[in-house]
Coordinates of C-alpha atoms in Angstrom, one line a residue:
Chain J
X1 CA 0.0 0.0 0.0
X2 CA 2.6 2.5 1.1
X3 CA 5.1 1.6 -1.7
X4 CA 2.4 2.0 -4.2
X5 CA 1.5 5.4 -3.0
X6 CA 5.0 6.8 -2.8
X7 CA 5.9 5.5 -6.2
X8 CA 2.9 7.2 -7.7
X9 CA 3.8 10.5 -6.2
X10 CA 7.5 10.1 -7.1
X11 CA 7.0 9.5 -10.8
X12 CA 4.1 11.6 -11.6
X13 CA 3.8 14.1 -8.8
X14 CA 3.8 17.2 -11.0
X15 CA 1.3 15.9 -13.6
X16 CA -0.8 14.3 -11.0
X17 CA -1.3 17.4 -9.0
X18 CA -1.9 19.3 -12.2
X19 CA -4.6 16.8 -13.3
X20 CA -6.1 16.9 -9.8
X21 CA -6.6 20.7 -10.0
X22 CA -8.0 20.3 -13.5
X23 CA -10.5 17.7 -12.4
X24 CA -11.4 19.7 -9.4
X25 CA -12.2 22.7 -11.7
X26 CA -14.2 20.5 -13.9
X27 CA -16.2 19.1 -11.0
X28 CA -16.9 22.6 -9.7
X29 CA -18.1 23.7 -13.1
X30 CA -20.3 20.7 -13.3
X31 CA -21.9 21.3 -9.9
X32 CA -22.4 25.0 -10.8
X33 CA -24.0 24.0 -14.1
X34 CA -26.3 21.4 -12.5
X35 CA -27.5 23.8 -9.8
X36 CA -28.1 26.5 -12.4
X37 CA -30.2 24.1 -14.5
X38 CA -32.2 23.1 -11.4
X39 CA -33.2 26.6 -10.6
X40 CA -34.1 27.4 -14.1
X41 CA -36.1 24.2 -14.4
X42 CA -38.4 25.3 -11.6
X43 CA -41.3 26.9 -13.1
X44 CA -41.4 30.6 -12.0
X45 CA -45.1 30.4 -11.1
X46 CA -44.7 27.4 -8.7
X47 CA -45.4 28.3 -5.1
X48 CA -44.2 26.4 -2.2
X49 CA -46.0 25.6 1.1
X50 CA -43.9 24.7 4.1
X51 CA -45.6 22.5 6.8
X52 CA -43.8 21.6 10.0
X53 CA -44.6 20.0 13.3
X54 CA -45.9 16.9 15.0
X55 CA -44.3 13.6 13.9
X56 CA -47.7 11.9 14.6
X57 CA -49.5 13.9 11.9
X58 CA -46.6 14.3 9.4
X59 CA -47.0 10.9 7.6
X60 CA -50.7 11.6 7.1
X61 CA -50.2 15.2 5.9
X62 CA -47.4 14.0 3.5
X63 CA -49.9 11.8 1.8
X64 CA -52.6 14.4 1.7
X65 CA -50.0 16.8 0.3
X66 CA -49.1 14.3 -2.5
X67 CA -52.7 14.0 -3.5
X68 CA -53.1 17.8 -3.3
X69 CA -50.0 18.3 -5.5
X70 CA -51.4 16.0 -8.1
X71 CA -54.5 18.2 -8.4
X72 CA -52.6 21.4 -8.2
X73 CA -49.3 21.1 -10.3
X74 CA -48.4 24.7 -9.5
X75 CA -48.0 24.1 -5.8
X76 CA -45.2 22.2 -4.1
X77 CA -45.6 21.1 -0.5
X78 CA -42.7 20.5 1.9
X79 CA -43.5 18.6 5.0
X80 CA -41.0 18.5 7.9
X81 CA -41.4 16.9 11.3
X82 CA -40.0 18.1 14.7
X83 CA -42.9 17.8 17.1
X84 CA -46.0 19.9 17.9
X85 CA -43.9 22.5 19.7
X86 CA -41.9 23.1 16.6
X87 CA -45.0 23.4 14.6
X88 CA -46.3 26.2 16.8
X89 CA -42.8 27.9 17.1
X90 CA -42.4 27.9 13.3
X91 CA -45.7 29.5 12.8
X92 CA -44.8 32.2 15.4
X93 CA -41.5 32.8 13.7
X94 CA -43.0 32.8 10.3
X95 CA -40.8 29.8 9.2
X96 CA -43.7 27.7 8.1
X97 CA -47.0 28.3 6.3
X98 CA -48.9 25.6 8.3
X99 CA -47.9 24.0 11.6
X100 CA -49.0 20.6 12.8
X101 CA -49.9 20.0 16.4
X102 CA -51.2 16.6 17.7
X103 CA -53.1 18.3 20.5
X104 CA -55.6 21.1 21.2
X105 CA -54.2 24.6 21.1
X106 CA -53.3 25.8 24.6
X107 CA -54.7 28.9 26.4
X108 CA -51.5 30.9 25.5
X109 CA -51.9 29.9 21.8
X110 CA -55.3 31.5 21.4
X111 CA -53.9 34.0 19.0
X112 CA -53.3 31.3 16.5
X113 CA -55.8 29.7 14.2
X114 CA -56.3 25.9 14.4
X115 CA -58.2 23.5 12.1
X116 CA -58.8 20.0 13.3
X117 CA -58.3 17.4 10.5
X118 CA -58.7 14.1 12.4
X119 CA -58.7 12.6 15.9
X120 CA -56.3 10.2 17.7
X121 CA -56.5 8.5 21.1
X122 CA -53.8 7.5 23.6
X123 CA -54.1 4.0 24.9
X124 CA -52.1 1.9 27.4
X125 CA -50.5 -1.2 25.9
X126 CA -49.1 -4.3 27.6
X127 CA -47.5 -7.5 26.2
X128 CA -50.0 -9.9 24.6
X129 CA -49.1 -12.6 27.2
X130 CA -50.2 -10.3 30.1
X131 CA -53.6 -11.6 31.4
X132 CA -54.8 -8.1 32.3
X133 CA -57.5 -6.6 30.0
X134 CA -58.3 -3.3 31.7
X135 CA -57.0 -0.8 34.2
X136 CA -59.0 1.9 36.0
X137 CA -57.9 5.5 36.4
X138 CA -56.7 5.0 40.0
X139 CA -54.5 2.0 39.2
X140 CA -52.9 3.8 36.2
X141 CA -52.0 6.7 38.4
X142 CA -50.6 4.4 41.1
X143 CA -48.6 2.4 38.6
X144 CA -47.1 5.5 37.0
X145 CA -46.2 7.2 40.3
X146 CA -44.4 4.1 41.5
X147 CA -46.9 3.3 44.2
X148 CA -47.7 -0.1 42.7
X149 CA -44.6 -1.9 41.4
X150 CA -46.0 -5.5 40.9
X151 CA -48.7 -6.7 38.6
X152 CA -50.1 -8.8 41.5
X153 CA -51.5 -5.6 43.1
X154 CA -53.8 -5.1 40.1
X155 CA -54.9 -8.7 39.9
X156 CA -52.1 -9.7 37.5
X157 CA -49.3 -12.2 37.7
X158 CA -46.6 -11.9 40.3
X159 CA -44.0 -9.9 38.3
X160 CA -42.5 -6.5 38.6
X161 CA -44.0 -3.8 36.4
X162 CA -41.7 -2.1 33.8
X163 CA -43.1 1.4 33.5
X164 CA -42.5 3.0 30.1
X165 CA -43.0 6.7 29.8
X166 CA -42.2 9.4 27.2
X167 CA -39.5 12.0 27.2
X168 CA -40.4 15.6 28.2
X169 CA -42.0 18.0 25.9
X170 CA -43.9 15.4 23.8
X171 CA -47.6 16.1 23.1
X172 CA -48.5 12.5 24.1
X173 CA -46.9 12.9 27.5
X174 CA -48.5 16.3 28.0
X175 CA -51.9 14.9 27.3
X176 CA -51.3 11.9 29.6
X177 CA -50.1 14.1 32.5
X178 CA -53.0 16.6 32.0
X179 CA -55.6 13.8 32.0
X180 CA -54.2 12.2 35.2
X181 CA -53.4 15.5 36.9
X182 CA -49.8 14.5 37.3
X183 CA -46.5 16.4 36.9
X184 CA -43.7 14.8 35.0
X185 CA -41.5 14.6 38.1
X186 CA -44.1 12.4 39.8
X187 CA -43.8 9.7 37.2
X188 CA -41.3 7.0 38.0
X189 CA -40.4 5.2 34.8
X190 CA -38.0 2.4 34.2
X191 CA -37.8 3.2 30.5
X192 CA -38.2 6.5 28.7
X193 CA -38.9 6.4 25.0
X194 CA -39.1 8.8 22.1
X195 CA -41.6 7.8 19.5
X196 CA -44.6 5.4 19.5
X197 CA -42.8 2.7 17.5
X198 CA -40.0 2.6 20.1
X199 CA -42.6 2.2 22.9
X200 CA -44.3 -0.7 21.0
X201 CA -41.0 -2.5 20.4
X202 CA -40.1 -2.1 24.1
X203 CA -43.4 -3.6 25.2
X204 CA -43.3 -6.3 22.6
X205 CA -39.9 -7.3 23.9
X206 CA -40.8 -7.2 27.6
X207 CA -43.8 -9.2 28.9
X208 CA -44.0 -7.1 32.1
X209 CA -44.0 -3.6 30.5
X210 CA -46.7 -1.1 30.2
X211 CA -46.6 2.0 28.0
X212 CA -49.0 4.7 26.6
X213 CA -48.9 5.2 22.8
X214 CA -51.1 6.4 20.0
X215 CA -54.1 4.1 19.7
X216 CA -53.9 4.2 15.9
X217 CA -50.3 3.0 15.8
X218 CA -51.0 0.4 18.5
X219 CA -54.0 -1.0 16.6
X220 CA -52.1 -1.1 13.4
X221 CA -49.1 -3.0 15.0
X222 CA -51.4 -5.4 16.9
X223 CA -53.1 -6.2 13.5
X224 CA -49.6 -6.9 12.1
X225 CA -49.2 -9.5 14.8
X226 CA -46.8 -7.6 17.0
X227 CA -47.4 -9.2 20.5
X228 CA -49.0 -6.2 22.2
X229 CA -52.6 -5.5 23.3
X230 CA -54.5 -2.3 24.2
X231 CA -56.0 -2.2 27.7
X232 CA -59.5 -0.9 28.3
X233 CA -59.7 2.3 30.2
X234 CA -62.0 1.2 33.0
X235 CA -65.0 -0.1 31.0
X236 CA -64.2 1.7 27.8
X237 CA -62.2 -0.3 25.3
X238 CA -59.2 1.6 23.8
X239 CA -60.1 1.6 20.2
X240 CA -60.5 4.0 17.3
X241 CA -64.2 3.2 17.3
X242 CA -64.5 4.6 20.8
X243 CA -62.4 7.6 20.0
X244 CA -64.6 8.3 17.0
X245 CA -67.8 8.0 19.1
X246 CA -66.3 10.6 21.5
X247 CA -66.4 8.2 24.4
X248 CA -62.7 7.6 25.0
X249 CA -61.4 10.1 27.5
X250 CA -57.8 10.2 26.3
X251 CA -58.2 11.5 22.9
X252 CA -56.7 14.4 21.0
X253 CA -57.4 16.4 17.9
X254 CA -54.8 16.5 15.1
X255 CA -54.6 20.2 14.3
X256 CA -53.3 22.3 11.5
X257 CA -52.2 25.6 12.8
X258 CA -51.9 29.0 11.0
X259 CA -51.0 32.4 12.3
X260 CA -54.2 34.0 11.0
X261 CA -57.4 32.8 9.3
X262 CA -56.0 30.9 6.3
X263 CA -56.1 32.5 2.9
X264 CA -55.1 31.6 -0.7
X265 CA -53.2 28.3 -1.2
X266 CA -53.0 27.7 2.6
X267 CA -56.8 27.9 2.8
X268 CA -57.1 25.6 -0.3
X269 CA -54.9 23.0 1.3
X270 CA -56.6 23.1 4.7
X271 CA -60.0 22.8 3.0
X272 CA -58.8 19.8 1.1
X273 CA -57.4 18.3 4.3
X274 CA -60.8 18.6 6.0
X275 CA -62.8 17.3 3.1
X276 CA -64.2 13.8 2.7
X277 CA -61.7 13.2 -0.2
X278 CA -59.0 12.2 2.2
X279 CA -61.0 10.0 4.6
X280 CA -59.4 6.9 3.1
X281 CA -55.9 8.3 3.9
X282 CA -57.0 9.1 7.5
X283 CA -58.3 5.6 8.0
X284 CA -55.2 4.1 6.4
X285 CA -53.1 5.9 9.0
X286 CA -55.4 4.6 11.8
X287 CA -56.7 7.9 12.8
X288 CA -60.3 8.9 13.1
X289 CA -61.7 11.1 10.3
X290 CA -63.9 14.1 11.0
X291 CA -67.7 13.5 11.3
X292 CA -67.8 9.9 10.3
Chain B
X1 CA 14.0 7.2 1.0
X2 CA 11.9 7.9 -2.0
X3 CA 10.7 11.1 -0.3
X4 CA 14.1 12.6 -0.3
X5 CA 14.1 12.7 -4.1
X6 CA 11.1 15.0 -4.0
X7 CA 12.3 17.4 -1.4
X8 CA 15.0 18.8 -3.5
X9 CA 16.5 22.3 -3.0
X10 CA 13.7 24.3 -4.8
X11 CA 10.2 22.9 -4.3
X12 CA 8.3 22.6 -7.6
X13 CA 5.1 24.3 -8.5
X14 CA 3.2 21.1 -7.8
X15 CA 4.5 20.8 -4.3
X16 CA 3.8 24.4 -3.6
X17 CA 0.2 24.0 -4.8
X18 CA -0.2 20.8 -2.7
X19 CA 1.3 22.6 0.3
X20 CA -1.0 25.5 -0.2
X21 CA -4.2 23.5 -0.6
X22 CA -3.3 21.3 2.4
X23 CA -2.6 24.3 4.5
X24 CA -5.9 26.0 3.5
X25 CA -7.8 22.8 4.2
X26 CA -6.3 22.5 7.6
X27 CA -7.2 26.1 8.2
X28 CA -10.8 25.4 7.1
X29 CA -11.1 22.5 9.6
X30 CA -9.8 24.8 12.4
X31 CA -12.4 27.5 11.5
X32 CA -15.1 24.8 11.4
X33 CA -14.3 23.6 14.9
X34 CA -14.1 27.2 16.1
X35 CA -17.5 27.9 14.4
X36 CA -19.1 24.9 16.1
X37 CA -17.9 26.1 19.5
X38 CA -19.1 29.6 18.9
X39 CA -22.5 28.3 17.7
X40 CA -22.9 26.1 20.7
X41 CA -22.0 28.9 23.1
X42 CA -24.4 31.3 21.4
X43 CA -27.3 28.9 21.4
X44 CA -26.5 27.6 24.9
X45 CA -26.0 31.0 26.5
X46 CA -29.7 31.6 27.3
X47 CA -29.6 28.5 29.4
X48 CA -26.5 29.6 31.3
X49 CA -28.0 33.0 31.8
X50 CA -31.5 31.8 32.8
X51 CA -30.6 28.7 34.8
X52 CA -27.1 29.6 36.0
X53 CA -24.1 27.2 35.8
X54 CA -24.5 26.1 39.4
X55 CA -28.1 24.9 38.8
X56 CA -26.9 22.4 36.2
X57 CA -25.1 20.7 39.1
X58 CA -27.3 21.4 42.1
X59 CA -30.9 21.1 40.9
X60 CA -32.7 18.1 42.3
X61 CA -33.3 16.4 39.0
X62 CA -33.7 16.9 35.2
X63 CA -37.3 18.0 34.5
X64 CA -37.0 21.0 32.2
X65 CA -40.8 21.4 32.0
X66 CA -40.6 22.0 35.8
X67 CA -37.4 24.2 35.5
X68 CA -35.1 21.6 37.0
X69 CA -31.9 21.2 35.0
X70 CA -29.4 18.9 36.8
X71 CA -27.2 17.3 34.1
X72 CA -24.6 15.5 36.2
X73 CA -26.4 12.1 36.1
X74 CA -26.3 12.2 32.4
X75 CA -22.6 13.2 32.3
X76 CA -21.9 10.3 34.6
X77 CA -23.9 7.9 32.5
X78 CA -22.1 9.0 29.3
X79 CA -18.7 8.5 30.9
X80 CA -19.7 5.1 32.4
X81 CA -21.2 3.6 29.3
X82 CA -18.3 4.7 27.1
X83 CA -15.6 3.6 29.6
X84 CA -17.3 0.2 29.9
X85 CA -17.4 -0.2 26.1
X86 CA -13.8 0.8 25.6
X87 CA -12.6 -1.5 28.4
X88 CA -14.4 -4.4 26.8
X89 CA -13.6 -3.6 23.2
X90 CA -9.9 -2.8 23.5
X91 CA -8.6 -6.2 24.7
X92 CA -11.0 -8.0 22.3
X93 CA -10.0 -5.8 19.4
X94 CA -6.2 -6.2 20.0
X95 CA -6.6 -10.0 20.4
X96 CA -8.6 -10.2 17.2
X97 CA -6.0 -8.1 15.3
X98 CA -3.2 -10.3 16.7
X99 CA -5.1 -13.4 15.6
X100 CA -5.7 -12.2 12.1
X101 CA -2.1 -10.9 11.7
X102 CA 0.0 -13.7 13.2
X103 CA -2.0 -16.8 14.0
X104 CA -4.8 -17.4 11.5
X105 CA -4.1 -19.1 8.2
X106 CA -4.2 -16.6 5.3
X107 CA -7.5 -17.6 4.0
X108 CA -9.3 -17.5 7.3
X109 CA -7.7 -14.2 8.1
X110 CA -8.9 -12.7 4.9
X111 CA -12.5 -13.9 5.5
X112 CA -12.3 -12.6 9.0
X113 CA -11.0 -9.2 7.9
X114 CA -13.9 -8.9 5.5
X115 CA -16.4 -9.7 8.2
X116 CA -14.8 -7.1 10.5
X117 CA -14.9 -4.4 7.7
X118 CA -18.5 -5.3 7.1
X119 CA -19.3 -4.9 10.8
X120 CA -17.7 -1.5 10.7
X121 CA -20.1 -0.4 7.9
X122 CA -23.4 -1.3 9.6
X123 CA -25.3 1.9 10.5
X124 CA -25.8 2.4 14.3
X125 CA -29.6 2.4 14.1
X126 CA -29.4 -1.2 12.9
X127 CA -27.3 -2.1 16.0
X128 CA -29.9 -0.2 18.1
X129 CA -32.8 -2.1 16.6
X130 CA -31.0 -5.4 17.1
X131 CA -30.3 -4.4 20.7
X132 CA -33.9 -3.4 21.3
X133 CA -35.5 -6.6 20.0
X134 CA -32.8 -9.2 20.9
X135 CA -30.3 -8.0 23.5
X136 CA -32.7 -6.1 25.8
X137 CA -35.2 -9.0 26.1
X138 CA -32.3 -11.3 26.9
X139 CA -31.0 -9.0 29.7
X140 CA -34.6 -8.6 30.9
X141 CA -34.6 -12.4 31.6
X142 CA -31.7 -11.9 33.9
X143 CA -33.0 -8.7 35.5
X144 CA -35.9 -6.4 34.5
X145 CA -36.3 -4.0 32.7
X146 CA -33.5 -5.1 30.4
X147 CA -32.9 -1.6 29.0
X148 CA -29.8 -0.7 30.9
X149 CA -26.3 0.4 31.3
X150 CA -25.2 -3.1 30.5
X151 CA -27.2 -3.2 27.2
X152 CA -25.6 0.2 26.2
X153 CA -22.1 -1.0 27.0
X154 CA -22.5 -4.3 25.0
X155 CA -24.0 -2.5 22.0
X156 CA -21.2 0.1 22.0
X157 CA -18.6 -2.6 22.4
X158 CA -19.9 -4.4 19.2
X159 CA -20.0 -1.0 17.4
X160 CA -16.5 0.1 18.2
X161 CA -14.8 -3.3 18.1
X162 CA -14.3 -3.4 14.3
X163 CA -12.4 -0.1 14.1
X164 CA -10.3 -0.9 17.2
X165 CA -9.4 -4.2 15.4
X166 CA -8.7 -2.6 12.0
X167 CA -6.6 0.3 13.5
X168 CA -4.7 -2.1 15.7
X169 CA -4.1 -4.3 12.7
X170 CA -2.7 -1.5 10.7
X171 CA -0.5 -0.5 13.6
X172 CA 0.8 -4.1 13.7
X173 CA 1.5 -4.1 10.0
X174 CA 3.6 -1.0 10.4
X175 CA 6.0 -2.6 12.7
X176 CA 9.3 -2.7 10.7
X177 CA 10.0 -6.1 9.2
X178 CA 13.7 -6.2 10.2
X179 CA 12.7 -5.9 13.9
X180 CA 10.7 -9.2 13.7
X181 CA 13.2 -10.8 11.4
X182 CA 16.0 -10.2 13.8
X183 CA 13.9 -11.5 16.6
X184 CA 13.2 -14.7 14.6
X185 CA 16.9 -15.0 13.9
X186 CA 17.6 -14.9 17.6
X187 CA 15.2 -17.8 18.0
X188 CA 12.5 -16.1 20.0
X189 CA 9.1 -17.8 20.2
X190 CA 6.1 -16.2 18.3
X191 CA 4.4 -15.1 21.5
X192 CA 7.5 -13.5 23.0
X193 CA 8.2 -11.6 19.7
X194 CA 4.6 -10.3 19.8
X195 CA 4.7 -9.4 23.5
X196 CA 8.2 -7.9 23.7
X197 CA 8.7 -6.4 20.3
X198 CA 5.6 -6.0 18.2
X199 CA 3.1 -4.8 20.9
X200 CA 5.4 -2.1 22.4
X201 CA 6.3 -0.9 18.9
X202 CA 2.7 -0.7 17.8
X203 CA 1.5 0.8 21.0
X204 CA 1.1 4.4 19.9
X205 CA -0.9 3.3 16.9
X206 CA -3.1 1.1 18.9
X207 CA -3.6 3.8 21.5
X208 CA -4.6 6.2 18.8
X209 CA -7.3 3.8 17.6
X210 CA -8.6 3.3 21.1
X211 CA -8.9 7.1 21.7
X212 CA -10.6 7.5 18.3
X213 CA -13.1 4.9 19.5
X214 CA -13.7 6.5 22.9
X215 CA -14.7 9.6 21.0
X216 CA -17.1 7.6 19.0
X217 CA -18.5 5.8 22.0
X218 CA -19.1 9.2 23.8
X219 CA -20.9 10.6 20.7
X220 CA -22.9 7.5 19.7
X221 CA -26.6 8.4 19.9
X222 CA -29.2 6.3 18.2
X223 CA -28.2 2.8 19.4
X224 CA -27.7 4.1 23.0
X225 CA -31.0 5.8 22.9
X226 CA -32.8 2.6 21.9
X227 CA -31.3 0.3 24.5
X228 CA -30.4 2.3 27.6
X229 CA -33.8 3.0 28.9
X230 CA -33.2 6.8 29.1
X231 CA -34.1 7.3 32.8
X232 CA -32.2 10.2 34.2
X233 CA -30.4 8.7 37.3
X234 CA -27.1 7.5 38.7
X235 CA -27.1 3.8 38.1
X236 CA -26.6 1.6 41.2
X237 CA -25.8 -1.5 39.1
X238 CA -25.2 -2.4 35.4
X239 CA -28.9 -3.4 35.2
X240 CA -30.2 0.1 35.9
X241 CA -31.4 2.2 33.0
X242 CA -29.5 5.4 32.3
X243 CA -29.7 8.4 30.0
X244 CA -26.6 9.7 28.2
X245 CA -26.1 13.3 27.0
X246 CA -26.4 12.4 23.4
X247 CA -29.6 10.4 23.9
X248 CA -31.1 13.3 25.9
X249 CA -30.3 15.8 23.1
X250 CA -31.9 13.4 20.5
X251 CA -35.0 12.7 22.6
X252 CA -35.8 16.3 23.5
X253 CA -34.4 18.4 20.7
X254 CA -37.4 18.2 18.4
X255 CA -39.8 19.0 21.2
X256 CA -37.9 21.5 23.2
X257 CA -38.4 25.2 23.2
X258 CA -36.9 28.2 25.0
X259 CA -34.7 27.5 28.0
X260 CA -35.1 23.7 27.6
X261 CA -33.8 24.0 24.0
X262 CA -30.9 26.2 25.1
X263 CA -30.0 23.7 27.8
X264 CA -29.7 21.0 25.2
X265 CA -27.1 23.1 23.3
X266 CA -25.3 23.6 26.6
X267 CA -25.2 19.8 26.9
X268 CA -23.8 19.6 23.4
X269 CA -21.1 22.1 24.5
X270 CA -20.4 19.9 27.5
X271 CA -20.0 16.8 25.4
X272 CA -17.6 18.6 23.1
X273 CA -15.5 19.7 26.1
X274 CA -15.4 16.2 27.4
X275 CA -14.2 14.9 24.0
X276 CA -11.6 17.7 23.8
X277 CA -10.3 16.9 27.3
X278 CA -10.0 13.3 26.3
X279 CA -8.0 14.1 23.2
X280 CA -5.7 16.4 25.1
X281 CA -5.2 13.7 27.8
X282 CA -4.4 11.2 25.1
X283 CA -1.9 13.5 23.3
X284 CA -0.2 14.2 26.6
X285 CA 0.1 10.5 27.5
X286 CA 1.4 9.5 24.1
X287 CA 4.0 12.2 24.2
X288 CA 5.0 11.0 27.7
X289 CA 5.4 7.5 26.3
X290 CA 7.4 8.7 23.3
X291 CA 10.1 10.2 25.5
X292 CA 10.5 7.2 27.7

């Protein structure tokens, strides 16, 4: 290796470096040419919509956007994730045309304009081998605050509970805490996860774990034979059907956020996203479509 | 020897060109590092201003939504998991390199080497996924919850092992032939040649590889995030879940706003300083060895 290298440099060092510079110049010219072509190729009348925010909504909005683009060839839509907080922050800073938030707008966000496009619920999941089928409000609180640490206490098997929670700042955690009137420091988790899929994989791999995740994602994975199951909340089964009927207490609206009442292309997109044309997409992503 | 032909009295245009471009590239790298530092300080400054440096050490825990910002458990976790991985991977890597270089038949060594190179090319998220669905449930059988310091150490060990091996191997290859030939002529056994001549000569190279890998272990994010459990605490045993600095940044960054976000940049700065300290320590120790 080293002999090969030094001989090359020795015999042709001058020409090699000369060629190297030449090639470099050619490459730079090529790059410049390609980038020029790309800018000129973009049609001058094309407008771009930037949508950022919740990773829960993003896959759905991406597909809605694809369908919308097919109908409106003059509009290009760029969907970026980063969480509900980013969606709100980007709208505030004017970095995005539409923000995505997988929750209701808060009191301090009253100045913004939100449009609900679908609903989602949060359900508790356990491993499929866990004999438990439901948990009531009180037991959930006591499990998550570390007061109950064995499944035996809630009529389960004699095994320690692995409590899985979400990292701070996530909309799912906020909704969970809000519903159970808890603060995040009261929760005593053994595992902290990022997104829903990680939670589902953690529970699937641990027969004694419990986690709260998006019901849509959990139903989808359970249907794909991932060994998890959703626990009923008291007497109410955790299912999209219950969320749709408005009976499930832990549900949340998936919201598109704009700074002001939407106008122009933004309004056209939001109208499309709330129309019946995209109900098949909403169902495909295991969310609950608006009115029916 | 060949080099002396090139470095004649007056350097050629090619040499000057090469020298100039190398110099400017080096300068560019320097500016880049400086830029990263400045960026982290600017972005992290609000956290230092609002929280105060002392609070990062004295707060009761890490709950940014409740304005508690203690980062020391995460610093400890980062150091522990990396140290564990390096301690496991270094002897293994050196043994593997010795095996391939001096003991294995050529064919087997070649196959082995390809395997190790392949191992080095696997993306970290794949290791993480494997850890989450295979390693963590295995550890959970020993001790719940499975996601733990131990899982992180083992995953990191597998991840850094290939490069430790490859770098050690190249360090072994660079040991001058005449040294070993003289030793053979003196009738020394293979093991004593390795132990008393090859290893001491290759030591700086091996050390460089180990330090390179410590840097990687400290900075590894995805795999660690998936297997470590991410609970912010000081572990009392290897079975306890931990959260590293990198995992914390990855978990929270997309969802953090305001001071919480700034505190993540502060943690990034902290990580950079830790790596910098490590590199400086390594340079110091290698210089020390060189003089001996």
